PDB file of C-alpha atoms in Angstrom:
ATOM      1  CA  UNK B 903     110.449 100.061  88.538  1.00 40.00           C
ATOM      2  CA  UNK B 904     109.624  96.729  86.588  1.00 51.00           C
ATOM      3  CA  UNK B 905     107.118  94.956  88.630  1.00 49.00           C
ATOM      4  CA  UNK B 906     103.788  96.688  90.398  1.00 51.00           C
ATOM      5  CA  UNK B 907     102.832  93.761  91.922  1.00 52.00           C
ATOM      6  CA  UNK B 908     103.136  93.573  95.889  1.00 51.00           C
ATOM      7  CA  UNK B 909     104.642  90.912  97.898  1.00 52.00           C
ATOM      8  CA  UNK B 910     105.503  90.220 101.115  1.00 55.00           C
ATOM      9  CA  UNK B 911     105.781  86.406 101.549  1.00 60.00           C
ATOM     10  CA  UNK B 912     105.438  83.445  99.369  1.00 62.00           C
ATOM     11  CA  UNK B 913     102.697  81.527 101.030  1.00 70.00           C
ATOM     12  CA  UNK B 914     100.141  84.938 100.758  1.00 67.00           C
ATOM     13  CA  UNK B 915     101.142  85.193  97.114  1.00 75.00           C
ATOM     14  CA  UNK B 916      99.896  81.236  97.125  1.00 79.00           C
ATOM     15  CA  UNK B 917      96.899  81.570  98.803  1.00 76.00           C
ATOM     16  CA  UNK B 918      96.277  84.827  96.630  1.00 82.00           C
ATOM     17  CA  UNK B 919      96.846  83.881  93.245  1.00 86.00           C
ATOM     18  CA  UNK B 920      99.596  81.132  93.176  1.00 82.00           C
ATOM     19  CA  UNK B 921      97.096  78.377  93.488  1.00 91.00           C
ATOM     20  CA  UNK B 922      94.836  79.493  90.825  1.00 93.00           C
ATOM     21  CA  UNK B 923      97.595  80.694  88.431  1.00 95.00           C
ATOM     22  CA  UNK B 924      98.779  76.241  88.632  1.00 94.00           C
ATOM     23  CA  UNK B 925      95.311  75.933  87.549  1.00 96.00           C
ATOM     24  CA  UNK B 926      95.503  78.585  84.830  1.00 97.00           C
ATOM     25  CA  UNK B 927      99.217  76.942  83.628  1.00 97.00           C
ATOM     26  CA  UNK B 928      98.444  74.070  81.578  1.00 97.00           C
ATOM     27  CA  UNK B 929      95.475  75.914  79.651  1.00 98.00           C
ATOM     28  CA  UNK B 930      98.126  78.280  79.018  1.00 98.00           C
ATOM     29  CA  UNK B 931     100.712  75.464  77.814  1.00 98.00           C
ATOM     30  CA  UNK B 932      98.092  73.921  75.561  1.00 97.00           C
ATOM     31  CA  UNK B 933      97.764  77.035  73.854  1.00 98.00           C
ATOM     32  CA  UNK B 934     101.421  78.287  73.764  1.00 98.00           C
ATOM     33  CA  UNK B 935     102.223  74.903  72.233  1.00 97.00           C
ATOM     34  CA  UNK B 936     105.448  72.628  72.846  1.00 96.00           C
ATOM     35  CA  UNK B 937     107.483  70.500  71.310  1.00 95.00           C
ATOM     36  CA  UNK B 938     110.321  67.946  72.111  1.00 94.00           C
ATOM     37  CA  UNK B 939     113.770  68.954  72.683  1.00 97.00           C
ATOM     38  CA  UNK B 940     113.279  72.589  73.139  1.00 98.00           C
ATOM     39  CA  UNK B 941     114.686  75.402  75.090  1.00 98.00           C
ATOM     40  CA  UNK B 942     111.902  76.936  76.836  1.00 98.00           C
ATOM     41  CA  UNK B 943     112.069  80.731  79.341  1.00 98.00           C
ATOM     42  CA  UNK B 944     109.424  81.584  81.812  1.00 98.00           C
ATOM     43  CA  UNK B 945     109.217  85.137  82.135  1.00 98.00           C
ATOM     44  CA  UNK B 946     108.126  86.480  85.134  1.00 96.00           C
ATOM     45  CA  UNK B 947     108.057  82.753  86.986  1.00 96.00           C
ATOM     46  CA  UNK B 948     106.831  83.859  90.539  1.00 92.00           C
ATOM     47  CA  UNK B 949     106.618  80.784  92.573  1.00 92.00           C
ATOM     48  CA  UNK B 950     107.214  78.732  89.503  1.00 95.00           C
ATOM     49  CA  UNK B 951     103.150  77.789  88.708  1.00 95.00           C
ATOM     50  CA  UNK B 952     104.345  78.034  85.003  1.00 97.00           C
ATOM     51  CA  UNK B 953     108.262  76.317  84.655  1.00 98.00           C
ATOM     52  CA  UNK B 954     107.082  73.344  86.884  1.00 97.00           C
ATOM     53  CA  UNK B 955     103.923  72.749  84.977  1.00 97.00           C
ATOM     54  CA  UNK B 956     106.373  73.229  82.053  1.00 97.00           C
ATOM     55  CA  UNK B 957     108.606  70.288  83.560  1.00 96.00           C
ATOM     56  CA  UNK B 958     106.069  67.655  83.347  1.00 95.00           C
ATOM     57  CA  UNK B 959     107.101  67.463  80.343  1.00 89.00           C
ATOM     58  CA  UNK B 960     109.824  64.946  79.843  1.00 82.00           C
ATOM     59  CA  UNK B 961     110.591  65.814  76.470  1.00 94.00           C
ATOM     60  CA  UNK B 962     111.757  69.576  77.393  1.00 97.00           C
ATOM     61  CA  UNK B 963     115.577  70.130  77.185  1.00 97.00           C
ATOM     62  CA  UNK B 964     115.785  73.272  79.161  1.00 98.00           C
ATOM     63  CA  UNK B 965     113.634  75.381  81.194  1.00 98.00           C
ATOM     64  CA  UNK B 966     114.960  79.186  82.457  1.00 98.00           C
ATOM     65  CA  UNK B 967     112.548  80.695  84.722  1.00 98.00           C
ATOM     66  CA  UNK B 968     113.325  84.532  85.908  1.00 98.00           C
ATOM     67  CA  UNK B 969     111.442  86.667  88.070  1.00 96.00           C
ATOM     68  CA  UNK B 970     112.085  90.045  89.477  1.00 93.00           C
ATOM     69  CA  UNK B 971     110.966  89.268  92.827  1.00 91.00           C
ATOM     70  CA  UNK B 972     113.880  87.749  95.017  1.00 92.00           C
ATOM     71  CA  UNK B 973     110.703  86.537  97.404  1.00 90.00           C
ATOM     72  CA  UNK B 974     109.574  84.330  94.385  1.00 92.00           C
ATOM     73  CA  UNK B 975     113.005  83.237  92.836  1.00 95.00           C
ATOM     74  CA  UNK B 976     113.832  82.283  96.468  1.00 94.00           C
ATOM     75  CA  UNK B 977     110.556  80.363  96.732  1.00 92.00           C
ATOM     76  CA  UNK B 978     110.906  79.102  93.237  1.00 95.00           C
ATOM     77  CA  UNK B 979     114.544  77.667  93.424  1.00 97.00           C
ATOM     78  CA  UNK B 980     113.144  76.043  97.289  1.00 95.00           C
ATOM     79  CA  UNK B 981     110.656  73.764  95.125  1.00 95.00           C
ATOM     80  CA  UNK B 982     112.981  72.851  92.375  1.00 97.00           C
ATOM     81  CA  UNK B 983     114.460  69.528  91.983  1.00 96.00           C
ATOM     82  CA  UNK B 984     114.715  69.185  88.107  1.00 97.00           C
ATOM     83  CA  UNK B 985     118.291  70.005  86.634  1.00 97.00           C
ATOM     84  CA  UNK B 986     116.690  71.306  83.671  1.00 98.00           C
ATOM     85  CA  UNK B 987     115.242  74.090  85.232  1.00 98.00           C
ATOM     86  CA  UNK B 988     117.480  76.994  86.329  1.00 98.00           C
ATOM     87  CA  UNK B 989     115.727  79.733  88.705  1.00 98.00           C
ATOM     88  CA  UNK B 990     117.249  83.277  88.882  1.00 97.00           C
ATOM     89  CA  UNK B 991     116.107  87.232  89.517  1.00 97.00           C
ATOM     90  CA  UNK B 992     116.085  88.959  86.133  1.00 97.00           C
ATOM     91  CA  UNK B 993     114.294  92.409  84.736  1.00 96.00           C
ATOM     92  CA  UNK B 994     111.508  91.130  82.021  1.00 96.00           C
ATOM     93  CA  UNK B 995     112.432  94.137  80.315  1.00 96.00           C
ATOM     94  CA  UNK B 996     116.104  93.822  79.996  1.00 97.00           C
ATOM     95  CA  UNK B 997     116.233  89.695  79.530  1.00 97.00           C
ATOM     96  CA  UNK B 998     120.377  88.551  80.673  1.00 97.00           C
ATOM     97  CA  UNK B 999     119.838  86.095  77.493  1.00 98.00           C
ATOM     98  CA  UNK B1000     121.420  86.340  73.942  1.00 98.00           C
ATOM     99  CA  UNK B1001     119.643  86.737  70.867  1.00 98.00           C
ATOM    100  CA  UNK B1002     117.873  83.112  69.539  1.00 98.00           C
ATOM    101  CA  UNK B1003     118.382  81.683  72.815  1.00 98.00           C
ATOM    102  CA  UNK B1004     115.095  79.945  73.064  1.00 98.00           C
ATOM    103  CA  UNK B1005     112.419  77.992  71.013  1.00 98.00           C
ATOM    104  CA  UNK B1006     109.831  79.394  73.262  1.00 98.00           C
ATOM    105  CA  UNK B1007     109.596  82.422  75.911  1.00 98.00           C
ATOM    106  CA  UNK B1008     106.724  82.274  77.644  1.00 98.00           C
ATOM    107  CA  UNK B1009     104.889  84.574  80.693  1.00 98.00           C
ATOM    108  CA  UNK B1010     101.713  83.693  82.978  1.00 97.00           C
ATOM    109  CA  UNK B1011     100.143  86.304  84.454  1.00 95.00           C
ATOM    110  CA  UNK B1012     102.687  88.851  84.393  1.00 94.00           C
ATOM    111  CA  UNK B1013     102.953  91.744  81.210  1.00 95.00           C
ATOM    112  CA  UNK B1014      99.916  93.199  83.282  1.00 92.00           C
ATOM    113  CA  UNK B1015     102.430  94.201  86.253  1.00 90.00           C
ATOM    114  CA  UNK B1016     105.222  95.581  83.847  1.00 92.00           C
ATOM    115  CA  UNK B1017     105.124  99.260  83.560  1.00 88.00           C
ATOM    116  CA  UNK B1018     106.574  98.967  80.329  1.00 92.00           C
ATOM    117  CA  UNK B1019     105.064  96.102  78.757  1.00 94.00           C
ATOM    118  CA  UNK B1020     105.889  96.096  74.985  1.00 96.00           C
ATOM    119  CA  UNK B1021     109.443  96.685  76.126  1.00 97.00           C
ATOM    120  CA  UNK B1022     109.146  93.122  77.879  1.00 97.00           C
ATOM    121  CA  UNK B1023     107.055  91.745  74.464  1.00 98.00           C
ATOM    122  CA  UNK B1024     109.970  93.328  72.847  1.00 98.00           C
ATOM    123  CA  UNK B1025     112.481  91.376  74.847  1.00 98.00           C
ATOM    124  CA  UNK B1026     111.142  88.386  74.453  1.00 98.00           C
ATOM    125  CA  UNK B1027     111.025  88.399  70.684  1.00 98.00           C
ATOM    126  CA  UNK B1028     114.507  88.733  70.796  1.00 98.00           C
ATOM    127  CA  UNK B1029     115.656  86.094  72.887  1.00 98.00           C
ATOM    128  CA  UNK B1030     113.090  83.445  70.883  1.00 98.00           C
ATOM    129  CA  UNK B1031     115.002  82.332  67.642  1.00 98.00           C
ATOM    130  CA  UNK B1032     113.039  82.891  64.315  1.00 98.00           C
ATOM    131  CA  UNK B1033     110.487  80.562  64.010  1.00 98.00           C
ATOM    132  CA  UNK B1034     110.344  80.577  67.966  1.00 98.00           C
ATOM    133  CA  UNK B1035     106.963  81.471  69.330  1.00 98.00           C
ATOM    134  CA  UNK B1036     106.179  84.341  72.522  1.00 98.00           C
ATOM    135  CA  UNK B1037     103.489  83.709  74.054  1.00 98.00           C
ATOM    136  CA  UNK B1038     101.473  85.390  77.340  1.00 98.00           C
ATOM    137  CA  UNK B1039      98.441  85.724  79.301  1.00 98.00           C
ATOM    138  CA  UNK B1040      97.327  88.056  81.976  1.00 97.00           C
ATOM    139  CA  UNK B1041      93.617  88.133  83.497  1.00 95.00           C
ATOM    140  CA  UNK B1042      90.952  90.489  82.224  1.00 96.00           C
ATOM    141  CA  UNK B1043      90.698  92.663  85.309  1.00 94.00           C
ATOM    142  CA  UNK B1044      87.818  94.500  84.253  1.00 94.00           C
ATOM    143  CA  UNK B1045      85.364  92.043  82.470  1.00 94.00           C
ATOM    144  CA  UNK B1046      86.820  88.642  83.274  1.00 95.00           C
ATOM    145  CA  UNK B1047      87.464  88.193  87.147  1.00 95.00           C
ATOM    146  CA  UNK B1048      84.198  88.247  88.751  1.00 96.00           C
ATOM    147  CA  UNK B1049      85.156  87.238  92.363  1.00 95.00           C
ATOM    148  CA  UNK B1050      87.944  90.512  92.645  1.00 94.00           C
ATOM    149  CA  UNK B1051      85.575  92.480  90.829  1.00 96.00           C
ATOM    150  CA  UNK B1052      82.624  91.412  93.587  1.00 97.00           C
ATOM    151  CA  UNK B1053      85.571  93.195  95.963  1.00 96.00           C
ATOM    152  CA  UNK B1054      86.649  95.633  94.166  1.00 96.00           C
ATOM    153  CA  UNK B1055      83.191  97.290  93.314  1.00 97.00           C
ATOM    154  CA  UNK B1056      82.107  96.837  96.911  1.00 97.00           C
ATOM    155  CA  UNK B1057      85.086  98.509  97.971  1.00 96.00           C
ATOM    156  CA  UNK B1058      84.993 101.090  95.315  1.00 96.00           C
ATOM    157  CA  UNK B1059      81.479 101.589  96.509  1.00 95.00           C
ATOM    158  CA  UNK B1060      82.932 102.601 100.124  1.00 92.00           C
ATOM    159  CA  UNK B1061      85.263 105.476  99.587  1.00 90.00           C
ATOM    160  CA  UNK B1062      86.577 107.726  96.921  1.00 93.00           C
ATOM    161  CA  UNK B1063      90.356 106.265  97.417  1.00 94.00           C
ATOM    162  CA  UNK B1064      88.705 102.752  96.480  1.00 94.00           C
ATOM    163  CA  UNK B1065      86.791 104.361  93.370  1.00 96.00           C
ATOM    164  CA  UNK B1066      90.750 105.599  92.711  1.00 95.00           C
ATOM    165  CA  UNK B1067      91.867 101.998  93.323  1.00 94.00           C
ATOM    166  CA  UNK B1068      89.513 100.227  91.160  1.00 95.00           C
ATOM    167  CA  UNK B1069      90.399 102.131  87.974  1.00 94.00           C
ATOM    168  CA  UNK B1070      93.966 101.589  88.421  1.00 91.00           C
ATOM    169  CA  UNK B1071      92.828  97.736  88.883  1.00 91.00           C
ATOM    170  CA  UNK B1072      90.749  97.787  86.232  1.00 93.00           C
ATOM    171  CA  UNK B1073      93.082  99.264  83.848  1.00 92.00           C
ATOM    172  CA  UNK B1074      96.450  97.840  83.764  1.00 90.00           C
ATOM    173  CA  UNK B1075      98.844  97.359  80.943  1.00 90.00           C
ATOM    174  CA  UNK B1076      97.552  94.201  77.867  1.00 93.00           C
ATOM    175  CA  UNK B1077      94.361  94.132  79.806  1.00 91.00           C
ATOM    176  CA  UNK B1078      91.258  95.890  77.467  1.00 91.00           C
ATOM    177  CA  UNK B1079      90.534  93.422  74.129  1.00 92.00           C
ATOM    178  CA  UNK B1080      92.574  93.454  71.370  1.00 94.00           C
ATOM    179  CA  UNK B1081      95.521  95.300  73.669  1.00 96.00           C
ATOM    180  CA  UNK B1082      98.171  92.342  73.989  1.00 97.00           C
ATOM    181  CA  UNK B1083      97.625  91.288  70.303  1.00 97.00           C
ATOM    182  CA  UNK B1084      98.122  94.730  69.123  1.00 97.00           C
ATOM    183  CA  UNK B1085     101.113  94.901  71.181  1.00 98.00           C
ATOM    184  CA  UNK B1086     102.202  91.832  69.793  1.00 98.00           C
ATOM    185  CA  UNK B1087     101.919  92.688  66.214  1.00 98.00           C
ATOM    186  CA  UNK B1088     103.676  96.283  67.134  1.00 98.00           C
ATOM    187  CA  UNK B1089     106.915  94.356  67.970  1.00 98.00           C
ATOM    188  CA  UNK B1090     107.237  92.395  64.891  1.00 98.00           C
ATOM    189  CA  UNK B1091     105.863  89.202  65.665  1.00 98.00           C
ATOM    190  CA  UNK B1092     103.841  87.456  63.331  1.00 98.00           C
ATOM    191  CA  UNK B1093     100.592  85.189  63.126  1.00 98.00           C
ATOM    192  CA  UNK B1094      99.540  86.635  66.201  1.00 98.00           C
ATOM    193  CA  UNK B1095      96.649  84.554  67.960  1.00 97.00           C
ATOM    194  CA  UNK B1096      94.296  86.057  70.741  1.00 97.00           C
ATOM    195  CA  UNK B1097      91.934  83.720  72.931  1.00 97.00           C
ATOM    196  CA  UNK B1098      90.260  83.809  76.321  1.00 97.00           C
ATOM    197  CA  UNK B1099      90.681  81.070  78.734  1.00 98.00           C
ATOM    198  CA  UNK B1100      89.019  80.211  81.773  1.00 98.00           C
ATOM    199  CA  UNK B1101      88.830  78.479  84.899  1.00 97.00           C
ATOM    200  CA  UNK B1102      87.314  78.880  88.421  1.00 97.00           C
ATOM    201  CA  UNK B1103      88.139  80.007  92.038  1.00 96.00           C
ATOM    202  CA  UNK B1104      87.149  78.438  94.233  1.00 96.00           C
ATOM    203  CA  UNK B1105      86.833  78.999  98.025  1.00 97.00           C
ATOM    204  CA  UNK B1106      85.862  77.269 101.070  1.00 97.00           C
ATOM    205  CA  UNK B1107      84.989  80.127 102.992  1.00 98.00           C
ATOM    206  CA  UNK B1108      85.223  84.112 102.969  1.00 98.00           C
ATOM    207  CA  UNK B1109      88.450  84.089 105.483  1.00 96.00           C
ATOM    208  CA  UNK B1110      90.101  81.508 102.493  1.00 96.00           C
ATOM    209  CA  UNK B1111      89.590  84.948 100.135  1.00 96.00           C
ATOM    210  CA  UNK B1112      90.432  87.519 102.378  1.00 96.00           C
ATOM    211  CA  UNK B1113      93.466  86.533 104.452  1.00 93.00           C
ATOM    212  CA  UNK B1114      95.918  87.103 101.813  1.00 93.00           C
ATOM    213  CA  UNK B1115      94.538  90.834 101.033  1.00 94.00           C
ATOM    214  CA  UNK B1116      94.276  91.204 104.816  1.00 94.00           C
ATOM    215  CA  UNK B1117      97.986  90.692 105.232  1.00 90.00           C
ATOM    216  CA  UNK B1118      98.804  92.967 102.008  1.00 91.00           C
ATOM    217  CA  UNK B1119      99.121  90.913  99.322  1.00 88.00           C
ATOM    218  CA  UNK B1120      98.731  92.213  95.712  1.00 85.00           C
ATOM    219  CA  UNK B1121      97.676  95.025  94.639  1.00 85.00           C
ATOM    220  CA  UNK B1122      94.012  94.880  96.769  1.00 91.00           C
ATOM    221  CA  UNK B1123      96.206  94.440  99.980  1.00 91.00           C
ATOM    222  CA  UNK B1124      98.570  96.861  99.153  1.00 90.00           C
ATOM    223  CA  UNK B1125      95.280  99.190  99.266  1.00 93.00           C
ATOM    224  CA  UNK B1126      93.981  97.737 102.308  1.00 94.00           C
ATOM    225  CA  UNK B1127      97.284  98.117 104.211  1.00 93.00           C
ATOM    226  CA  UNK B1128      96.877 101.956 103.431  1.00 94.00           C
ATOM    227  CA  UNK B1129      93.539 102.360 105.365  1.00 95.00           C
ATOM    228  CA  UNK B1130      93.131 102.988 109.409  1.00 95.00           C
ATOM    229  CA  UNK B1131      91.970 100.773 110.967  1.00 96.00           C
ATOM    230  CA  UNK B1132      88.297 101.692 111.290  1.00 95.00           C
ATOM    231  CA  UNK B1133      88.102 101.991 107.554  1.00 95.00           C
ATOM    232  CA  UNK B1134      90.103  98.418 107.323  1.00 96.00           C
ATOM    233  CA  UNK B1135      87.088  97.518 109.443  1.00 96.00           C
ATOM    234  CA  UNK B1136      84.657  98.760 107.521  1.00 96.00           C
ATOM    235  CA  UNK B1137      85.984  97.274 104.425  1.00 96.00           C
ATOM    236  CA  UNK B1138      86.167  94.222 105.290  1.00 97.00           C
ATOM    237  CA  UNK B1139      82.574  93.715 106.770  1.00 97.00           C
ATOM    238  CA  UNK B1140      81.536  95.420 103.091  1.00 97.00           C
ATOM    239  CA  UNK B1141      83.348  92.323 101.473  1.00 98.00           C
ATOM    240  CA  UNK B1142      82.697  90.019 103.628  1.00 98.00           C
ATOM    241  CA  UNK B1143      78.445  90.766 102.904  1.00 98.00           C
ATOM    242  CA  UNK B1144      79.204  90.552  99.610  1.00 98.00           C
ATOM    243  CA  UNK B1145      80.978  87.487  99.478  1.00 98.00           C
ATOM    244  CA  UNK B1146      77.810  85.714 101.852  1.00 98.00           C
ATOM    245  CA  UNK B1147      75.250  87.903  99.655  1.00 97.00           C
ATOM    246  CA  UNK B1148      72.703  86.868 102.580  1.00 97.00           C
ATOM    247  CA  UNK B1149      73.591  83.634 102.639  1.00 98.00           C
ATOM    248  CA  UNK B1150      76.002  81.422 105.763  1.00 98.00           C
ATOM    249  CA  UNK B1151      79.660  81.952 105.264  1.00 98.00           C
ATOM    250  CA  UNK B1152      81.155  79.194 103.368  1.00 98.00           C
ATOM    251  CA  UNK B1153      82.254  77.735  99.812  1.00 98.00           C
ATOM    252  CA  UNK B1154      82.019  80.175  96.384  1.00 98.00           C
ATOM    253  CA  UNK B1155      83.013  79.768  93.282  1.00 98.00           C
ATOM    254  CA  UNK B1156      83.894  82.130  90.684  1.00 97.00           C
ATOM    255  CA  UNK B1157      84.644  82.022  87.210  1.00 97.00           C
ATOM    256  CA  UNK B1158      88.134  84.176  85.973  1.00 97.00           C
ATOM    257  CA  UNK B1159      88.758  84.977  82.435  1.00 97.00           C
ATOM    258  CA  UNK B1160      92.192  85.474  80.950  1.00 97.00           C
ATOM    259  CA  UNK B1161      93.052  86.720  77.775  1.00 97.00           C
ATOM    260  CA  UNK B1162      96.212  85.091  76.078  1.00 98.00           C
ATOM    261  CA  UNK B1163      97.952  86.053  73.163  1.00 98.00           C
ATOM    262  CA  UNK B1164     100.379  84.045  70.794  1.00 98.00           C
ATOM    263  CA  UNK B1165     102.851  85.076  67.810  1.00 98.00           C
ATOM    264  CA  UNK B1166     105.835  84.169  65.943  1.00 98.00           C
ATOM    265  CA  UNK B1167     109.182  85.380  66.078  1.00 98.00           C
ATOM    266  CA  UNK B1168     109.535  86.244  61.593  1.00 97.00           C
TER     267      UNK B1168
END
C-alpha cells in the first residue's frame, strides 16, 4: 500500500484540503526555488494544487505530475490545458522515470501519507540530476494545524477509538521536527534546508468544515464513516460546539503550519 490517504471524490478532497493546499503551493515554490528552462516532477500531484501553480510559470520546460490516486490523476488531467504538463498514476516509491531525469522533483503535502517515506525521498533523489534539488512539505499534524487539532482533540475526548485515531493523526511519517531533514540527509542529499510555513483556513461556517469529513474524506472521515450512527451524531454535535465555542455559527479562521524541507542531489 503506497498512499493512506482516503478518497472518494474529487470535489470532497477540494473542499477538504485541495483549496488550502493552492494556498500552501506557491509558499512552497518560493522555497523549493525555480529556474528557467527546467524539467520539473510533482510527486504525489492530487488534483494538481502544485503542477498548475508550477505552470504559471512561463519559463518551465516540462512539468510531470504523478499521483497514485486514479480519482486525482483523473481530476488532474480534467483541469489541464498546458502541453507541458503531462498527468499520469505512478507509485512515489517506485518513480517510472530514469535516473537525472529532472532539475527538480518536488511533493506538497504528500511523504506524510507514504508508508514508506524515505523510500519515496529515496526515489526522488534519483530521478533529480546532480545538482538537481528535492524538495517537500507535509503539515505538522500535531503542533501546527490548529483547526483539525480543535477536531481531533474534541473527538479524541469522546471515545477511546478517537483517542486511537488521534495518535495515528498525530503521528504520521516526516511529521515530528527535525524528521524530514533527517530523512533527507539519510538518503544522500546534501545542504539540506528545514523551514515552517504558514497560512490560514478559513471558513464561512461549521457545515463549510465538516461536510467533507461527513462524507469520508481523509483520514478524519475515514474515522467518522466507521462510527454508528448515534456516535456519528454525537460527534458531530462535539465538533460542531467546538467550532462555535459559544459563539453563532459562522466564519473561523485558523492558522496551519507546515514544515518543508529542501536538499541537493551531490
Amino acid at each position: 500500500m503506497t498512499s493512506t490517504f482516503t478518497v472518494h471524490a474529487a470535489s470532497g478532497y477540494e473542499q477538504l484540503m485541495g483549496r488550502w493546499s493552492r494556498r500552501l503551493a506557491p509558499k512552497f515554490i518560493e522555497f523549493a526555488g525555480l529556474a528557467g528552462g527546467e524539467t520539473i516532477l510533482d510527486v504525489g500531484c492530487g488534483t494538481g494544487s502544485l503542477t498548475f501553480e508550477l505552470a504559471k510559470s512561463a519559463d518551465l520546460a516540462e512539468i510531470q505530475a504523478i499521483d497514485f490516486s486514479p480519482v486525482f490523476v483523473a481530476a488532474a488531467k480534467e483541469k489541464n490545458t498546458d502541453p507541458r504538463v503531462t498527468i499520469n498514476q505512478a507509485d512515489a516509491t517506485a518513480l517510472p522515470f530514469s535516473d537525472n531525469a529532472f532539475d527538480r522533483a518536488l511533493a506538497l503535502l504528500v511523504l506524510h501519507f507514504v508508508p514508506e517515506a524515505g523510500k519515496a525521498v529515496a526515489e526522488m533523489r534519483r530521478v533529480a540530476r546532480p545538482g538537481g534539488i528535492v524538495a517537500a512539505v507535509v503539515w505538522d499534524h500535531y503542533g501546527g494545524m490548529t483547526g483539525m487539532r480543535m477536531m481531533i482533540d474534541t473527538i479524541a475526548a469522546v471515545s477511546e477509538s478517537g483517542r486511537q485515531m488521534r495518535s495515528r493523526y498525530c503521528f504520521q511519517p516526516m511529521m515530528q521536527p527535525g524528521e524530514m531533514k533527517r530523512t533527507f540527509v539519510e538518503q544522500g542529499l546534501a545542504d539540506v534546508t528545514e523551514a515552517e510555513l504558514m497560512i490560514r483556513m478559513d471558513y464561512s461556517d461549521f457545515d463549510d468544515l465538516w461536510a467533507p469529513i461527513r462524507a469520508g474524506e481523509g483520514p478524519l472521515g475515514k474515522y467518522v464513516t466507521t462510527l454508528d450512527a448515534a456516535e456519528r451524531e454525537r460527534v458531530e454535535a462535539a465538533v460542531r460546539d467546538a467550532y462555535q465555542a459559544g459563539r453563532p455559527d459562522g466564519p473561523r479562521s485558523f492558522a496551519n503550519v507546515a514544515w518543508a524541507c529542501r536538499g541537493i542531489v551531490p
